[in-house]
Short mmCIF file of C-alpha atoms in Angstrom, two decimals:
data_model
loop_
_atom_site.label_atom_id
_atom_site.label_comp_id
_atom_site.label_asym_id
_atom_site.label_seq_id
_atom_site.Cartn_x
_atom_site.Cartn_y
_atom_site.Cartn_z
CA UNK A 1 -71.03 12.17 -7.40
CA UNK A 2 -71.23 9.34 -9.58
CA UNK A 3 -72.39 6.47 -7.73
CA UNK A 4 -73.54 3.83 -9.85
CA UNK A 5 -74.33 0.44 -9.82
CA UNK A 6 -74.73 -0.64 -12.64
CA UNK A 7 -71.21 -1.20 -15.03
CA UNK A 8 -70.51 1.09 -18.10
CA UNK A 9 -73.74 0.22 -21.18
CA UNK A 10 -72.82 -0.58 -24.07
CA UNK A 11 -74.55 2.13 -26.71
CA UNK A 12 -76.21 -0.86 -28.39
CA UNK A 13 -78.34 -3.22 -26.55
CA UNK A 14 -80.31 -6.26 -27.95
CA UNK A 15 -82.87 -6.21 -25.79
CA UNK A 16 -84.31 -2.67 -26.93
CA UNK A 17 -87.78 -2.81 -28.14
CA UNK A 18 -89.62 0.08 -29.73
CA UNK A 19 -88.48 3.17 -30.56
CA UNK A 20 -90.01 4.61 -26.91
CA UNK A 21 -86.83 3.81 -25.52
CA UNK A 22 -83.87 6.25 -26.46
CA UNK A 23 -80.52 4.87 -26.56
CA UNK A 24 -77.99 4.72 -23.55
CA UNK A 25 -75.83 6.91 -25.14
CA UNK A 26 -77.87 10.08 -25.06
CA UNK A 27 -78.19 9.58 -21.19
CA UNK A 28 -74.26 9.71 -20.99
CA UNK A 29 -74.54 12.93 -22.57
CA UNK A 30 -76.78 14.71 -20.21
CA UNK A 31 -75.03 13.30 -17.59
CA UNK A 32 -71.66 14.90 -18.87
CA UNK A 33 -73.48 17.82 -19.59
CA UNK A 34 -74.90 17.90 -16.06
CA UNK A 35 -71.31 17.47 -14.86
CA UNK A 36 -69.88 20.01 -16.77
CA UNK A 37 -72.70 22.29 -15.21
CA UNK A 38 -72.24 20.59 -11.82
CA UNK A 39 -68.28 21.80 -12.19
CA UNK A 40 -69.05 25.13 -13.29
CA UNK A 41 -71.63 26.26 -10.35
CA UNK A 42 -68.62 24.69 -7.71
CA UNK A 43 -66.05 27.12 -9.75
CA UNK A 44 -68.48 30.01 -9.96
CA UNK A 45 -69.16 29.34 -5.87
CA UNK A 46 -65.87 29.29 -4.72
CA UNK A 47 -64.73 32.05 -7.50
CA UNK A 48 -67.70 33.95 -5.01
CA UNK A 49 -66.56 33.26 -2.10
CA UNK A 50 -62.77 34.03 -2.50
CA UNK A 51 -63.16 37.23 -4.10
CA UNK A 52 -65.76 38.36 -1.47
CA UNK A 53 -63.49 40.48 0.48
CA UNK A 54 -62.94 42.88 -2.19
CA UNK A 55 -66.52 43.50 -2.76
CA UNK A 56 -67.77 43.87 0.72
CA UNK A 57 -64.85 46.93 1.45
CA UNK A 58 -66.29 50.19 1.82
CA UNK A 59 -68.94 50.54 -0.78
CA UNK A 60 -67.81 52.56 -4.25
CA UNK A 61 -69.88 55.32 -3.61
CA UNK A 62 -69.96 59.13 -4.97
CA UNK A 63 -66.98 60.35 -2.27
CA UNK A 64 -63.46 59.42 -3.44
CA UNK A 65 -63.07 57.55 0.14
CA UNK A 66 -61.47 60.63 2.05
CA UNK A 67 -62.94 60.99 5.36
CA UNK A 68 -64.82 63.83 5.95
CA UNK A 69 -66.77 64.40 9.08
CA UNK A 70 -68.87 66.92 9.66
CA UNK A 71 -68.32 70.35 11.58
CA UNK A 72 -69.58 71.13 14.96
CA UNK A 73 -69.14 67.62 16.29
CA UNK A 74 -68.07 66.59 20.25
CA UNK A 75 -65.68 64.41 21.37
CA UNK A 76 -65.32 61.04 19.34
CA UNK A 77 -67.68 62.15 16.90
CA UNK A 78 -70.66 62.53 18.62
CA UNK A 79 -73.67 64.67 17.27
CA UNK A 80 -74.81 66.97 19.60
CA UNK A 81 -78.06 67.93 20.05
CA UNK A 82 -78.98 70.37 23.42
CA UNK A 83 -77.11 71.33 26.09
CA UNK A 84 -78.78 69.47 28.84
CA UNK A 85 -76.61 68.14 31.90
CA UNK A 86 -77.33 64.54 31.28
CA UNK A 87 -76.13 62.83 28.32
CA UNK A 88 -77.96 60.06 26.43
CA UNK A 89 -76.12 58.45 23.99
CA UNK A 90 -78.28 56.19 21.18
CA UNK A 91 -76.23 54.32 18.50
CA UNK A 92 -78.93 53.52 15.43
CA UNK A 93 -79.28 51.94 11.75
CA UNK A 94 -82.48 54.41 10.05
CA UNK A 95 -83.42 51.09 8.85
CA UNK A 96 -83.36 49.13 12.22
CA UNK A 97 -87.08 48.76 13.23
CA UNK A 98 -85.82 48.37 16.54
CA UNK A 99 -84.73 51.86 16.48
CA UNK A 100 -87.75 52.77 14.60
CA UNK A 101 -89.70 51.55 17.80
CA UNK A 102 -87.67 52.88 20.41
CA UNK A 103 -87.99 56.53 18.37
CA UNK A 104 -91.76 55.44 18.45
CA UNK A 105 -91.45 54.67 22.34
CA UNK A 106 -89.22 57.52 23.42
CA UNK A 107 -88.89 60.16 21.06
CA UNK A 108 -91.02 62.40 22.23
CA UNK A 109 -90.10 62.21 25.43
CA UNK A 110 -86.37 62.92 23.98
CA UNK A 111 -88.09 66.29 22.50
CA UNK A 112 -90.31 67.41 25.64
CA UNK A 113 -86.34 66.92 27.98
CA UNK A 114 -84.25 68.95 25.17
CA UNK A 115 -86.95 71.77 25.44
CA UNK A 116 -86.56 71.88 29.04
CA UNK A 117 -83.00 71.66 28.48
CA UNK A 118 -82.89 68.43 31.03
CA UNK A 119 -80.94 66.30 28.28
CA UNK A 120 -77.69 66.56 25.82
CA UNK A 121 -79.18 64.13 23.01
CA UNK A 122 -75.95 62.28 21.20
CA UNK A 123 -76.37 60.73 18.20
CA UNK A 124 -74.64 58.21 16.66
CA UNK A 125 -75.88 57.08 13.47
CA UNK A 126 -73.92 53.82 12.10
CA UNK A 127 -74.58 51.69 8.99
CA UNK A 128 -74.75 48.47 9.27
CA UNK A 129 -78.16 47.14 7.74
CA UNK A 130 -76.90 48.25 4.51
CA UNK A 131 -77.58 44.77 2.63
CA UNK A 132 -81.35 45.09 3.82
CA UNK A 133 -81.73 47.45 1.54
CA UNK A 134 -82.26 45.85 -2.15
CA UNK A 135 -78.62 47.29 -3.03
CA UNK A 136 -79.97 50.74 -2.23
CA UNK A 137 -77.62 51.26 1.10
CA UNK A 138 -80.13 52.86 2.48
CA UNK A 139 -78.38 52.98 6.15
CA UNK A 140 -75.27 54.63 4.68
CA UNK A 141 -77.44 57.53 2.83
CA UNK A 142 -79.76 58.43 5.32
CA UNK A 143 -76.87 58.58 8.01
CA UNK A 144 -74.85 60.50 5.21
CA UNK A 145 -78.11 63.01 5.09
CA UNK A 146 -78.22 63.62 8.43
CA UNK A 147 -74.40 64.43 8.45
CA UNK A 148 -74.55 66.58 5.65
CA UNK A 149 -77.85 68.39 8.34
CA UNK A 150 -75.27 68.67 11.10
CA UNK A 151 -72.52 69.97 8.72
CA UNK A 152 -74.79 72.65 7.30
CA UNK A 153 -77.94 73.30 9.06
CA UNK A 154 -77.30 72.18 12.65
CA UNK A 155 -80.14 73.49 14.17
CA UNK A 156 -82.42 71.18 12.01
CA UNK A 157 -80.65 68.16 12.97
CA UNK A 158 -83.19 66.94 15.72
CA UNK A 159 -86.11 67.11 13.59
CA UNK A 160 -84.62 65.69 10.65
CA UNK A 161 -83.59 63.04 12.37
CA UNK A 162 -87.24 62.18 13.85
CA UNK A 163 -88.36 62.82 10.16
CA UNK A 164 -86.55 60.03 9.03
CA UNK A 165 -88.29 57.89 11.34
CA UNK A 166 -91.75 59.02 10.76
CA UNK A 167 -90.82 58.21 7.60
CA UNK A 168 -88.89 54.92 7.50
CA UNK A 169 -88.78 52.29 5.16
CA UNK A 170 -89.73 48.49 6.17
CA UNK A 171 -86.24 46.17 5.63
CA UNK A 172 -85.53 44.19 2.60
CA UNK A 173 -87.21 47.03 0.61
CA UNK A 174 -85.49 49.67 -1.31
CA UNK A 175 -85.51 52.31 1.15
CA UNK A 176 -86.02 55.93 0.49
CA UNK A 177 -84.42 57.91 -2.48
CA UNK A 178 -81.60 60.58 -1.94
CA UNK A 179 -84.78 63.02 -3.62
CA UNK A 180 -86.96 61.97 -0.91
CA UNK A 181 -84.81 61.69 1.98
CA UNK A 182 -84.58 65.71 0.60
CA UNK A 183 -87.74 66.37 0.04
CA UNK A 184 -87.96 65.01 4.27
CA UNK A 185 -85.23 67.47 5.03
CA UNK A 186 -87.29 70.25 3.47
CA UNK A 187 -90.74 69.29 5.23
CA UNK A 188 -88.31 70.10 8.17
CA UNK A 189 -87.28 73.23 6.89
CA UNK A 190 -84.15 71.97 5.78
CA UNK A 191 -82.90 74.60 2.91
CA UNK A 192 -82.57 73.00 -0.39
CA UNK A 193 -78.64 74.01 -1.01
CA UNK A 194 -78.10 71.81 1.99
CA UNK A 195 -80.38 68.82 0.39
CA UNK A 196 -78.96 68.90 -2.92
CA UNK A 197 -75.70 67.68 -1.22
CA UNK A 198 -77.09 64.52 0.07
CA UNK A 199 -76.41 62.06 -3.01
CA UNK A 200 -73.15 64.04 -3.15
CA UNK A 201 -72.73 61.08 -0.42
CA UNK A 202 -69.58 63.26 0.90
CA UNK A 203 -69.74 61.96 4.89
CA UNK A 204 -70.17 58.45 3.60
CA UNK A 205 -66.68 57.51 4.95
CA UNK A 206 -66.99 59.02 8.13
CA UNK A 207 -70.15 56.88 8.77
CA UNK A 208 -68.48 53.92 7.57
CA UNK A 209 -65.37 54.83 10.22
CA UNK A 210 -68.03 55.66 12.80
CA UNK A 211 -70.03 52.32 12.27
CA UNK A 212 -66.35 50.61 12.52
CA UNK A 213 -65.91 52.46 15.72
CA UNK A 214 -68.78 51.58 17.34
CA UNK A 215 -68.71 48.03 16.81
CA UNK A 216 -64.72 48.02 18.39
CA UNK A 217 -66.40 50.20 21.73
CA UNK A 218 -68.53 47.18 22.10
CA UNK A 219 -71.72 48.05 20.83
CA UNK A 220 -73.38 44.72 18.97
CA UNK A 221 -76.25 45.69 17.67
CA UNK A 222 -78.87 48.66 17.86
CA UNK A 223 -80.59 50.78 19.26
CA UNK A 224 -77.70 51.09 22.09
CA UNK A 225 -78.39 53.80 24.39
CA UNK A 226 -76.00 54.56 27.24
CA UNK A 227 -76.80 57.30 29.81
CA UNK A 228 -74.24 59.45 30.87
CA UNK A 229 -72.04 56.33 29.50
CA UNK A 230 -73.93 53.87 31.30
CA UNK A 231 -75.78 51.55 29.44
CA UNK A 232 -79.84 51.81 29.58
CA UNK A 233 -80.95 48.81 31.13
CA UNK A 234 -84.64 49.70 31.36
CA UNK A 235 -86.91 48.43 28.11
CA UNK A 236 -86.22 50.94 25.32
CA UNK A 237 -89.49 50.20 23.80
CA UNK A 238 -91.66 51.33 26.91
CA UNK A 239 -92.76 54.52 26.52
CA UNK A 240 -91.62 56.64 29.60
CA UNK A 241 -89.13 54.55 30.42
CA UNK A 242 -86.07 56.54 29.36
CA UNK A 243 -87.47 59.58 31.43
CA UNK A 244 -87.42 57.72 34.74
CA UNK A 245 -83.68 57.10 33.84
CA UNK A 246 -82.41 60.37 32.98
CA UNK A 247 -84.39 61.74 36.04
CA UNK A 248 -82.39 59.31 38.09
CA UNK A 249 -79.25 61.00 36.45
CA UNK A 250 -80.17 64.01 36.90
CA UNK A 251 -78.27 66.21 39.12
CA UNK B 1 -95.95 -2.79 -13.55
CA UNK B 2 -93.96 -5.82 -12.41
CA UNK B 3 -91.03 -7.37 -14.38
CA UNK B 4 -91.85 -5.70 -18.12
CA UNK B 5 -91.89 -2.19 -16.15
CA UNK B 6 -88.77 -2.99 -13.99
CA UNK B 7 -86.41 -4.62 -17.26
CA UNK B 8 -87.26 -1.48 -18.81
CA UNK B 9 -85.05 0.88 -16.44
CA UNK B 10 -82.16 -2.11 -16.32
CA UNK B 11 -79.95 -2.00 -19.43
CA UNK B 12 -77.07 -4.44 -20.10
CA UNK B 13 -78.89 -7.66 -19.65
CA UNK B 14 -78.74 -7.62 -15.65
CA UNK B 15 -81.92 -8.83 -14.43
CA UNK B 16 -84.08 -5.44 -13.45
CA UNK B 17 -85.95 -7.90 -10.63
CA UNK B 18 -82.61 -8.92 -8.66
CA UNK B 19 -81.57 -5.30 -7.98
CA UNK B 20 -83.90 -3.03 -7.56
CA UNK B 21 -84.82 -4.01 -3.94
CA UNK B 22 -80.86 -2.58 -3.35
CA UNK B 23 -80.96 0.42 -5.37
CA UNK B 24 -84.64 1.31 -3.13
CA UNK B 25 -82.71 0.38 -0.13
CA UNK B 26 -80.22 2.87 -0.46
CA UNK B 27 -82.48 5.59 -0.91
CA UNK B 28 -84.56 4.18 2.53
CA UNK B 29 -81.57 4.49 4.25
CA UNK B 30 -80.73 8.33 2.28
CA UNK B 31 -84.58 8.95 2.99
CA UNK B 32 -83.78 7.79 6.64
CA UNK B 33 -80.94 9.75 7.29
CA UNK B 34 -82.35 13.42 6.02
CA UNK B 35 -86.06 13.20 7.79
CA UNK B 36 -83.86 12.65 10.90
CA UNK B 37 -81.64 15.46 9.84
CA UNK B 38 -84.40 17.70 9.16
CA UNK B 39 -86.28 16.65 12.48
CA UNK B 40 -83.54 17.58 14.26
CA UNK B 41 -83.41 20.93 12.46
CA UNK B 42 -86.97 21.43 13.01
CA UNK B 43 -86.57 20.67 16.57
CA UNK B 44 -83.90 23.73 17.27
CA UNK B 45 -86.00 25.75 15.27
CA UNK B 46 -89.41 25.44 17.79
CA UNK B 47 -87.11 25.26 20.69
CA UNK B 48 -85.99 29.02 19.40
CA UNK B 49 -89.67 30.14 18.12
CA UNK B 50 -90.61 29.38 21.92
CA UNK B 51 -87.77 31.12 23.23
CA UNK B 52 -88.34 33.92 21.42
CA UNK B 53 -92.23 34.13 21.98
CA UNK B 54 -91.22 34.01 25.71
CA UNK B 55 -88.86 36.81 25.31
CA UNK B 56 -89.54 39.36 22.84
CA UNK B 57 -87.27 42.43 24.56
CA UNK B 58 -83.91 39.94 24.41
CA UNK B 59 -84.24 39.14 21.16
CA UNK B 60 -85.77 42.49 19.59
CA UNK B 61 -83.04 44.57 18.17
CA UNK B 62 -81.28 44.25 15.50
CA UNK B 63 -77.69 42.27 15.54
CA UNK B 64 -74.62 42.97 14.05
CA UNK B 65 -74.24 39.44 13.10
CA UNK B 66 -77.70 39.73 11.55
CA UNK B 67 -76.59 37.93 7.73
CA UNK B 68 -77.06 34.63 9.80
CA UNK B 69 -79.60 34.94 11.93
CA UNK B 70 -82.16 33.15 13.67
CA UNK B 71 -83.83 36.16 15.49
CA UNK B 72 -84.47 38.33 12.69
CA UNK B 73 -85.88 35.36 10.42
CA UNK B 74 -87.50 33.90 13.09
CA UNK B 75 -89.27 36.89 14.04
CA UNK B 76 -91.02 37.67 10.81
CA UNK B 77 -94.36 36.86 9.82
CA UNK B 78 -93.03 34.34 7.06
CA UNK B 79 -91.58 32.42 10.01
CA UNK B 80 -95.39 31.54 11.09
CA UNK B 81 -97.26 31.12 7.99
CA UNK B 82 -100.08 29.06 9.93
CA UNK B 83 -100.19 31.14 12.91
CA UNK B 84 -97.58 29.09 14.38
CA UNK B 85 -93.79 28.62 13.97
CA UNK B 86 -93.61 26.40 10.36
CA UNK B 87 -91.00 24.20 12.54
CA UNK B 88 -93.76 23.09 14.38
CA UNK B 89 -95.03 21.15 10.98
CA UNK B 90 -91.55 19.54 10.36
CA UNK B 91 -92.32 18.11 14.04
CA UNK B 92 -95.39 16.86 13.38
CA UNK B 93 -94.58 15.41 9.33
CA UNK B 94 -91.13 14.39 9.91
CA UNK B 95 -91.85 11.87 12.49
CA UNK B 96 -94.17 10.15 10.10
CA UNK B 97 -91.80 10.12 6.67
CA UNK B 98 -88.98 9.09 9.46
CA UNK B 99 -90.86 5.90 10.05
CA UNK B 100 -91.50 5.41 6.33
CA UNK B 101 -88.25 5.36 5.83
CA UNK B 102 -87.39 2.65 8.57
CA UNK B 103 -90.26 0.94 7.68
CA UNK B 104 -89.28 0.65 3.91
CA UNK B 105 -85.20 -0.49 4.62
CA UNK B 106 -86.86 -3.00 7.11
CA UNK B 107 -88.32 -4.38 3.69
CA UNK B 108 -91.86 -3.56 4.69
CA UNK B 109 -94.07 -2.90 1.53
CA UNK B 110 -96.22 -0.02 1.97
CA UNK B 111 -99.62 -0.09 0.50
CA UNK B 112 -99.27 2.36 -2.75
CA UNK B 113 -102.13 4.98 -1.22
CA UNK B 114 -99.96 5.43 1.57
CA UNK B 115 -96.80 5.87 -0.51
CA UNK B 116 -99.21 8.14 -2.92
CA UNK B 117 -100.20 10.29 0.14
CA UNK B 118 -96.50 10.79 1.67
CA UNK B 119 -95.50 12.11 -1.98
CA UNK B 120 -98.72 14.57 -2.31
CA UNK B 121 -97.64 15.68 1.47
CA UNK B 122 -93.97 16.07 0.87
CA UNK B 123 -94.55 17.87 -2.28
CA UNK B 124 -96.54 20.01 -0.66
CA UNK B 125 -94.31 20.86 2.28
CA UNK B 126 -90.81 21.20 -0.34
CA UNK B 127 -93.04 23.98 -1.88
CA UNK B 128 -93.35 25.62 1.61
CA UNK B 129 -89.70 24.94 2.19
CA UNK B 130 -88.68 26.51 -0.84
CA UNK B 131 -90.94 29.25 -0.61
CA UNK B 132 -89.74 30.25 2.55
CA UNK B 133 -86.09 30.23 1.06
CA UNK B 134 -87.35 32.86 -1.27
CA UNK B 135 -88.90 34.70 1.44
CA UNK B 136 -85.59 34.70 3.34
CA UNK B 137 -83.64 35.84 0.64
CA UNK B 138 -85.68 38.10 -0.68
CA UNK B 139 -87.73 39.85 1.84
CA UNK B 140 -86.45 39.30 5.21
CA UNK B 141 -82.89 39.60 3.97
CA UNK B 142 -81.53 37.19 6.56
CA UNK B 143 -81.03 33.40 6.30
CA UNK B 144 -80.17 31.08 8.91
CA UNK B 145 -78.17 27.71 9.23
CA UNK B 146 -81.32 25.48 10.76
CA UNK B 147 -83.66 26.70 7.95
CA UNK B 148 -81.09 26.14 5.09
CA UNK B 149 -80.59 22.83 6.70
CA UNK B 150 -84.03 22.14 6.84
CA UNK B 151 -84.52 23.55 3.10
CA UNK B 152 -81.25 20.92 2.23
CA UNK B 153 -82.89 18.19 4.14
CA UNK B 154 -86.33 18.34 2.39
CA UNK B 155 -84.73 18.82 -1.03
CA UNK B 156 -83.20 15.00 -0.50
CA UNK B 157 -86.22 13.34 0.89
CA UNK B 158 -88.18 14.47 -1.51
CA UNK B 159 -85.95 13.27 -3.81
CA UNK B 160 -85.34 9.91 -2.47
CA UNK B 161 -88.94 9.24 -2.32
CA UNK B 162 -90.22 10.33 -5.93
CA UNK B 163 -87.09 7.93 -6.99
CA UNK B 164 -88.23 5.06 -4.50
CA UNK B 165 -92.35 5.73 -6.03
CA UNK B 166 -91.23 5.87 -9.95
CA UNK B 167 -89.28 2.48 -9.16
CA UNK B 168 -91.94 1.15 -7.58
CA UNK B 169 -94.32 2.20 -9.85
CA UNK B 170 -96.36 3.90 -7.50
CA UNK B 171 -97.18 7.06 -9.01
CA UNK B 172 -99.94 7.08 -11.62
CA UNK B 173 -97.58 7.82 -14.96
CA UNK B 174 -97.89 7.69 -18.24
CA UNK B 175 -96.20 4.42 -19.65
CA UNK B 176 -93.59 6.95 -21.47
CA UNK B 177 -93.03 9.56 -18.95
CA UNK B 178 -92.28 6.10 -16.21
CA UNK B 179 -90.30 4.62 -18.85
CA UNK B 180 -88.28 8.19 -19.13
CA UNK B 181 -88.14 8.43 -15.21
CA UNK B 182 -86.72 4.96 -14.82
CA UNK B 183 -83.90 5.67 -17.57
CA UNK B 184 -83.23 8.96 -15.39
CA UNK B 185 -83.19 7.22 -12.36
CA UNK B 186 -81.10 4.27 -13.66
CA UNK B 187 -77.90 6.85 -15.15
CA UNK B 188 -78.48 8.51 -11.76
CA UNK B 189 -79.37 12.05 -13.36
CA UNK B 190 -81.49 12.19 -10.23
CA UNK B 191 -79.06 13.08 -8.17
CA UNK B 192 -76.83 14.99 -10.82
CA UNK B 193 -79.86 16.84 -11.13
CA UNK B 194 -80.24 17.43 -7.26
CA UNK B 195 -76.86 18.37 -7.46
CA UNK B 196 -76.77 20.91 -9.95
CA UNK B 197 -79.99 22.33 -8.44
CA UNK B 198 -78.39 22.60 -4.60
CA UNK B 199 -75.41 24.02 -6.10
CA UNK B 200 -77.26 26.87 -7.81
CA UNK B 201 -79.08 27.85 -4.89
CA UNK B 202 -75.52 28.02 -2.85
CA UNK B 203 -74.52 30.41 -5.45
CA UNK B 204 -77.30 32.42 -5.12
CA UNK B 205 -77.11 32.07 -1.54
CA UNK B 206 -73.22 33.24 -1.76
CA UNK B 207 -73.48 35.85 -4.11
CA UNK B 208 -75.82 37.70 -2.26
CA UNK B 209 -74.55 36.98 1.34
CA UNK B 210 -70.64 35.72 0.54
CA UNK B 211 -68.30 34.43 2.51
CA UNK B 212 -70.40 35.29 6.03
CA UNK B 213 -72.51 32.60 5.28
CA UNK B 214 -69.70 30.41 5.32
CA UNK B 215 -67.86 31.58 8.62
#
């Protein structure tokens, strides 16, 4: 740091003049004081950095860590929704506008192929955006509500789910509170002993495993949609486009 | 201004005219070094703005890797305050504090409006910088290595050239507050001070993003 010119002052110098001109030696003092700062930051950065690990695990939440996945899933933990002969498979963050646009782009068309029972809708809700959140972990409670809808009120799944994207938050905010991602659950007819269990944040493990999961199947970011396992390759954010697809599929 | 100003920030009985042409030279060359360093910055930034104006379904989404990343920053609004990519500025102003720089170590003395006018400009644009940081942080919640570079970058010219205008007595400052500056400048609490200030915004930086900022 210290690269001076000039050799060491001595604290006394007989060319001072005035009093304007504070002595040398009060200089050497803010600059050890500056040092001593300067040292501290570097110890507090690197004291940071090497305990990072621990803090980024799985996030201390209400669950005790166990694993708990909800009932009435398919294979490899997909959530089912309709009983259509084509598959499509979606991977999503509730906070990923991305997936907010291709709900916005595709969604109803999702809803008009379930009715005609064209479609098996499988949902795989991950958590990843977490940190966009303000601290909130927005992505791991909203993925943890719609669990704790599949667990307990299955048939409301679907339109919970689009619920949460009518409803969802921009990133970098604070995302919606467990009471209002249940008071969205309700609008949807939701009943409010299932709600109440949502900050009990009991399926928060099995959407951390899931996330984990997805990310070793290859998926890198979202919204990922396969069809029947195939990956969409159309644009997810044209409207129409994911009918064309599944038509295609169909058999 | 001339020898009574310069004797002032010289203590020890060295003669104040005899070295401050090489204490300004060094920070030409440091001034020098980061414009280039943020040009080049600024230049992979508008190569990616266009890239990513030319193809907004590749880059929409949202990336695992997202902590660092030049998609989701560079797709916000913040990333084109003006209505066009910010990197375009560092394009257009780095060019011009670039050949300050080279002009100054080639011993060239710049009229003092001119120096005046880079300093009002610079200031302006480490505001912007800055602001931008705190935009990143805060509301995009992504950061990424060209904009902290070019955030580092500015942070040093800016520096370097307040230091080379308070030893040249360019800017228009109280006797007592130049006096005060030179003193600074002379027990190098500039750059202590640089320092201490790059290394608290690391921490921030690392605190809220850790160690993925660093691999």
């Amino acid at each position: 740091m210290s690269t001076r010119t000039q050799p060491p002052t001595p604290p006394t110098r007989p060319t001072r003049r005035g009093t304007s001109q504070p002595p040398a030696a009060r200089y050497r003092v803010a600059r050890w004081v500056g040092v001593g700062v300067l040292v501290a930051l570097v110890v507090a950065v690197i004291a940071v950095v090497l305990r990072d690990p621990a803090t980024t695990d799985p996030a201390p939440g209400a669950g005790d860590g166990a694993v708990v996945a909800p009932s009435g899933l398919g294979a490899d933990g997909s959530i089912l929704i309709g009983d259509g002969p084509v598959t499509v498979t979606i991977y999503f963050d509730y906070l990923c506008p991305a997936c907010g646009a291709f709900e916005e782009a595709n969604g109803e068309t999702l809803e008009q192929l379930l009715e005609a029972e064209d479609v098996t809708v499988d949902l795989r809700p991950i958590s990843f955006l977490d940190r966009l959140s303000e601290g909130t972990e927005y992505s791991t409670r909203s993925a943890n509500a719609l669990a704790t809808v599949v667990d307990s009120a299955p048939d409301h799944a679907w339109s919970f789910h689009r619920a949460l994207y009518a409803h969802q938050p921009p990133e970098g905010a604070e995302g919606l509170t467990d009471e209002q991602l249940a008071s969205i659950a309700r609008d949807v007819s939701v009943p409010v002993q299932v709600t109440e269990l949502f900050a009990e944040r009991r399926h928060e493990a099995w959407v951390a495993e899931q996330t984990a999961q997805a990310f070793d199947s290859g998926v890198t970011g979202t919204p990922t949609i396969l069809v029947d396992g195939e990956p969409f390759t159309g644009d997810p954010y044209q409207p129409g486009s994911l009918a064309a697809v599944v038509e295609r599929a169909a058999p | 201004m001339t020898a009574q100003a310069t004797r002032s920030g010289v203590v020890g009985g060295t003669s104040g005219r005899a070295t401050a042409p090489s204490r300004i030279r060094g920070s030409w060359l440091a001034m020098l070094f980061w414009s280039a360093a943020s040009l080049t910055a600024a230049f992979v930034l508008a190569t990616e703005a266009v890239t990513l104006a030319g193809d907004q379904e590749a880059t929409f989404g949202c990336d695992i890797n997202a902590v660092v990343s030049c998609g989701t920053v560079g797709s916000s609004w913040q990333a084109s305050v003006f209505g066009f990519p910010n990197a375009f500025l560092g394009l257009v102003t780095e060019p011009v504090v670039l050949t300050i720089a080279a002009a100054g170590l080639a011993g060239v003395r710049l009229p003092r409006w001119m120096m005046l006018t880079a300093q009002v400009g610079y200031t302006l644009g480490l505001a912007l910088a800055y602001w931008l940081l705190y935009q990143a942080i805060f509301h995009i919640g992504a950061v990424c290595p060209w904009c902290l570079l070019v955030t580092v970058a500015t942070t040093f010219v800016f520096v370097e050239m307040t230091r080379i205008n308070v030893l040249e007595g360019h800017l228009p400052l109280p006797r007592r507050a130049r006096r005060f500056a030179e003193e600074l400048i002379h027990h190098r609490l500039d750059l202590l001070a640089t320092a201490v200030w790059l290394c608290g915004v690391l921490l921030l930086l690392v605190t809220r993003y850790g160690s993925a900022l660093l691999g």
